[in-house]
XYZ file of C-alpha atoms in Angstrom:
286
model
C 80.087 182.281 107.867
C 79.582 179.448 110.340
C 83.316 179.237 111.091
C 83.534 182.992 111.523
C 80.685 182.965 114.048
C 82.228 179.997 115.834
C 85.601 181.739 116.260
C 83.980 184.997 117.311
C 81.957 183.170 119.924
C 85.055 181.417 121.247
C 86.878 184.724 121.241
C 84.171 186.276 123.433
C 84.534 183.423 125.891
C 88.311 183.780 125.887
C 88.189 187.514 126.460
C 85.756 186.963 129.307
C 88.093 184.462 130.939
C 91.468 186.034 130.194
C 91.189 189.422 128.563
C 88.805 191.550 130.538
C 90.325 190.724 133.898
C 93.661 192.023 132.720
C 92.143 194.885 130.751
C 93.568 193.385 127.550
C 91.588 191.944 124.658
C 92.341 190.779 121.144
C 91.064 193.391 118.660
C 87.959 192.401 116.681
C 89.808 193.037 113.421
C 92.473 190.455 114.306
C 89.829 187.889 115.207
C 87.982 188.437 111.937
C 91.159 188.038 109.885
C 92.116 184.902 111.795
C 88.649 183.361 111.388
C 88.504 184.106 107.665
C 92.026 182.840 106.881
C 91.936 179.783 104.625
C 95.101 177.993 105.780
C 97.133 177.557 108.967
C 99.904 179.578 107.335
C 97.517 182.464 106.671
C 96.191 182.292 110.227
C 99.741 182.478 111.582
C 100.504 185.452 109.329
C 97.537 187.371 110.759
C 98.624 186.603 114.321
C 102.300 187.445 113.827
C 101.363 190.689 112.098
C 99.366 191.606 115.202
C 102.292 190.702 117.481
C 104.690 192.706 115.299
C 102.560 195.760 115.947
C 102.756 195.048 119.682
C 106.569 195.033 119.802
C 106.612 198.624 120.995
C 103.769 198.075 123.470
C 104.580 198.045 127.179
C 101.762 195.492 127.652
C 103.173 193.098 125.040
C 103.433 190.154 127.446
C 99.903 190.579 128.832
C 98.280 191.040 125.427
C 100.152 188.154 123.847
C 99.162 185.882 126.758
C 95.510 186.507 125.884
C 96.291 185.463 122.320
C 97.903 182.214 123.506
C 94.864 181.489 125.665
C 92.577 181.991 122.693
C 94.599 179.606 120.503
C 94.455 177.015 123.270
C 90.671 177.392 123.453
C 90.292 176.631 119.706
C 92.884 173.812 119.780
C 95.207 175.578 117.353
C 98.265 173.977 118.928
C 100.695 174.492 116.063
C 100.134 178.228 115.803
C 100.099 178.464 119.594
C 103.661 177.108 119.603
C 104.768 179.654 116.981
C 103.198 182.518 118.936
C 104.745 181.281 122.190
C 108.165 181.268 120.505
C 107.711 184.946 119.624
C 106.700 185.703 123.214
C 109.696 183.748 124.519
C 111.970 185.830 122.309
C 110.612 189.010 123.848
C 111.022 187.576 127.353
C 114.680 186.812 126.638
C 115.269 190.334 125.334
C 113.747 191.738 128.524
C 116.046 189.667 130.739
C 113.745 186.745 131.580
C 115.810 184.217 129.648
C 115.326 181.386 132.174
C 111.589 181.237 131.460
C 112.267 181.822 127.777
C 114.731 178.928 127.541
C 112.526 176.478 129.425
C 109.500 177.127 127.227
C 111.505 177.239 123.981
C 113.261 173.945 124.745
C 109.877 172.329 125.380
C 108.554 173.557 122.018
C 111.791 172.484 120.299
C 111.452 168.930 121.599
C 107.842 168.823 120.439
C 108.736 170.154 116.980
C 111.539 167.607 116.585
C 109.218 164.756 117.529
C 106.644 166.052 115.030
C 109.360 166.447 112.355
C 107.893 169.886 111.635
C 110.735 171.568 109.709
C 109.262 175.071 109.790
C 108.647 174.921 113.531
C 112.090 173.400 114.182
C 113.701 176.281 112.289
C 111.750 178.853 114.293
C 112.576 177.088 117.564
C 116.305 176.828 116.820
C 116.420 180.531 115.956
C 114.708 181.490 119.211
C 116.985 179.161 121.186
C 119.989 180.894 119.646
C 118.581 184.240 120.764
C 117.733 183.005 124.252
C 121.217 181.571 124.769
C 122.688 184.855 123.528
C 120.858 186.823 126.209
C 121.747 184.169 128.783
C 125.426 184.662 127.911
C 125.900 181.086 126.681
C 127.955 181.693 123.531
C 128.557 178.008 122.825
C 124.893 176.974 122.641
C 124.001 180.234 120.940
C 126.371 179.375 118.091
C 125.272 175.718 117.974
C 121.621 176.584 117.449
C 122.316 179.427 115.041
C 124.299 177.031 112.827
C 121.574 174.372 113.117
C 118.998 176.955 112.083
C 121.158 178.144 109.183
C 121.483 174.616 107.792
C 117.705 174.156 107.774
C 117.089 177.607 106.282
C 119.519 176.801 103.465
C 117.745 173.507 102.762
C 114.395 175.269 102.279
C 115.924 178.429 100.719
C 114.404 180.768 103.331
C 116.407 183.930 102.563
C 114.655 186.057 105.208
C 115.590 183.565 107.934
C 119.100 183.240 106.516
C 119.562 186.996 106.772
C 118.346 187.011 110.369
C 120.553 184.101 111.391
C 123.635 185.586 109.713
C 122.812 188.848 111.462
C 122.831 187.163 114.868
C 126.089 185.313 114.212
C 127.687 188.537 112.997
C 126.590 190.433 116.112
C 127.964 187.688 118.340
C 131.362 187.709 116.621
C 131.481 191.505 116.858
C 130.963 191.298 120.626
C 133.747 188.709 120.827
C 136.091 191.140 119.027
C 136.358 188.945 115.932
C 135.751 191.579 113.244
C 136.767 189.427 110.254
C 134.238 186.692 111.051
C 131.661 189.295 112.039
C 132.025 191.141 108.746
C 131.886 187.898 106.738
C 128.523 186.955 108.273
C 127.372 190.571 108.120
C 127.952 190.725 104.381
C 126.305 187.332 103.984
C 123.270 188.597 105.877
C 123.139 191.771 103.789
C 123.208 189.736 100.579
C 120.290 187.595 101.786
C 118.402 190.701 102.925
C 118.813 192.380 99.542
C 117.669 189.213 97.791
C 114.570 189.082 99.971
C 113.808 192.811 99.765
C 112.550 192.609 103.357
C 112.756 196.014 105.058
C 113.165 194.634 108.562
C 116.004 192.366 107.448
C 117.738 195.294 105.768
C 117.260 197.485 108.826
C 118.634 194.835 111.179
C 121.656 193.739 109.175
C 122.862 197.253 108.343
C 122.647 198.105 112.038
C 124.689 195.030 112.888
C 127.317 195.833 110.255
C 127.624 199.233 111.923
C 128.397 197.403 115.185
C 131.012 195.321 113.371
C 132.800 198.416 112.074
C 132.727 199.947 115.553
C 134.401 196.811 116.934
C 137.076 197.249 114.253
C 137.458 200.997 114.969
C 136.180 201.965 111.501
C 133.903 204.743 112.675
C 133.149 206.454 109.359
C 131.905 203.196 107.870
C 129.990 202.430 111.055
C 128.125 205.720 110.886
C 127.187 205.161 107.223
C 125.600 201.782 107.967
C 123.954 202.956 111.200
C 122.262 205.832 109.423
C 121.191 203.514 106.609
C 119.625 201.216 109.207
C 117.569 203.994 110.766
C 116.755 205.310 107.312
C 114.628 202.258 106.542
C 112.146 203.602 109.086
C 111.056 200.166 110.294
C 108.888 201.020 113.281
C 108.419 197.317 114.071
C 112.171 196.750 114.492
C 112.098 198.389 117.915
C 115.001 196.536 119.514
C 117.102 196.857 116.365
C 116.530 200.604 116.361
C 117.668 200.843 119.987
C 120.833 198.895 119.124
C 121.498 201.284 116.256
C 120.946 204.363 118.404
C 123.480 202.953 120.854
C 125.847 202.239 117.965
C 125.662 205.844 116.771
C 126.198 207.007 120.333
C 129.328 204.825 120.531
C 130.679 206.268 117.281
C 130.342 209.809 118.553
C 131.830 208.860 121.922
C 134.861 207.243 120.283
C 135.360 210.291 118.060
C 134.993 212.752 120.973
C 131.658 214.281 119.958
C 130.297 213.926 123.479
C 127.156 216.033 123.054
C 126.054 213.927 120.095
C 126.954 210.743 121.962
C 124.782 211.793 124.904
C 121.919 212.771 122.587
C 121.705 209.330 120.960
C 122.271 207.537 124.268
C 119.286 209.359 125.768
C 117.144 208.419 122.761
C 118.123 204.781 123.285
C 117.399 205.015 127.026
C 113.931 206.425 126.397
C 112.894 203.407 124.324
C 114.827 200.720 126.211
C 113.554 201.833 129.625
C 109.935 201.876 128.491
C 110.086 198.402 126.966
C 112.449 196.756 129.450
C 115.386 196.020 127.109
C 117.862 195.719 129.970
C 121.102 195.049 128.079
C 120.575 198.001 125.740
C 119.550 200.211 128.659
C 122.801 199.352 130.403
C 124.773 199.977 127.225
C 123.243 203.430 126.820
C 123.915 204.401 130.451
C 127.545 203.326 130.080
C 127.928 205.941 127.347
C 126.825 208.809 129.592
C-alpha cells in the first residue's frame, strides 16, 4: 500500500508539471496497474499496453511524453528507455526520423554499454525501422539482421516474426520477390508459432505486398483480406498498409471504383495520424 501511495503521489506531481498544462494526463487505472506491478517486466507490460491503445490517438506524442516524464520522476530509467523507443518508432512513421534516429542511437549505445540483451534487441529493431523511413536501406538491413540474431539466441518468436516481416517488406519494395517471399513465409511461421494476433495481421499484410510486387494479384488479395480479418485495432499502421495494398490490387486489375474506395479509407486514417508515406501512397492511387 505504501508503494502504491508513493507512486500515486508522484503521479499527481508529474501531472501537475507536465500533464495538465498540455491537457494530457496518465489515466488513474494505468498508474494503479504500474504501482501494483511486482517486477520491472510487469511494469513495462502495463505501460506498453497503454501505449498500444494510444496508437490510433492523434495526441499520441503528447500523451506519451507525459508518461516519459513520469518515469523520469520515479527514476525508472530502464522502462523509460523502452517507452522512448516506442515513441521514437512512432516519430519515424510520422516522418520525423531525424529525431527518432538521434534518440534511438543514444538508447542503443546505453543498452550496449549495459549489456542489456532485451533492450539491445528492442533498440536494434527500432533502428531498423527508423533507417527504413529515412530511406537508408543499408543500415536498415544491418540492424534488422543484428536484431534477428539476438532474437534467435533468446528464442523470441514474436520479435522474429516482426523482424522477418520488416525484411520481407523491404525486399518487396526493392522488387526482389523471391527474397521477400522467403522472409515473409519465415515471419508467418514464427507468427503462427507465437499465436500473436498482431504478428499474424502484420505478416499476412506484408505477404500481400510481396505478391503485388510479383504481380500475383489473386494471392495478394487473399492475404490482404486475411490480414484485415484478424481485426487488430492496435495494428493501425499495418491496417493502413493493407488498405493501400488492396487498393493497388484493384487498380492493377482495372477495378478503379474499388481501388478508389480502399485508397480513401487509407487516406482517412493516414491523414488523421500523420502517416506520411502511406498517405502519399494512397493519393498516388487516385
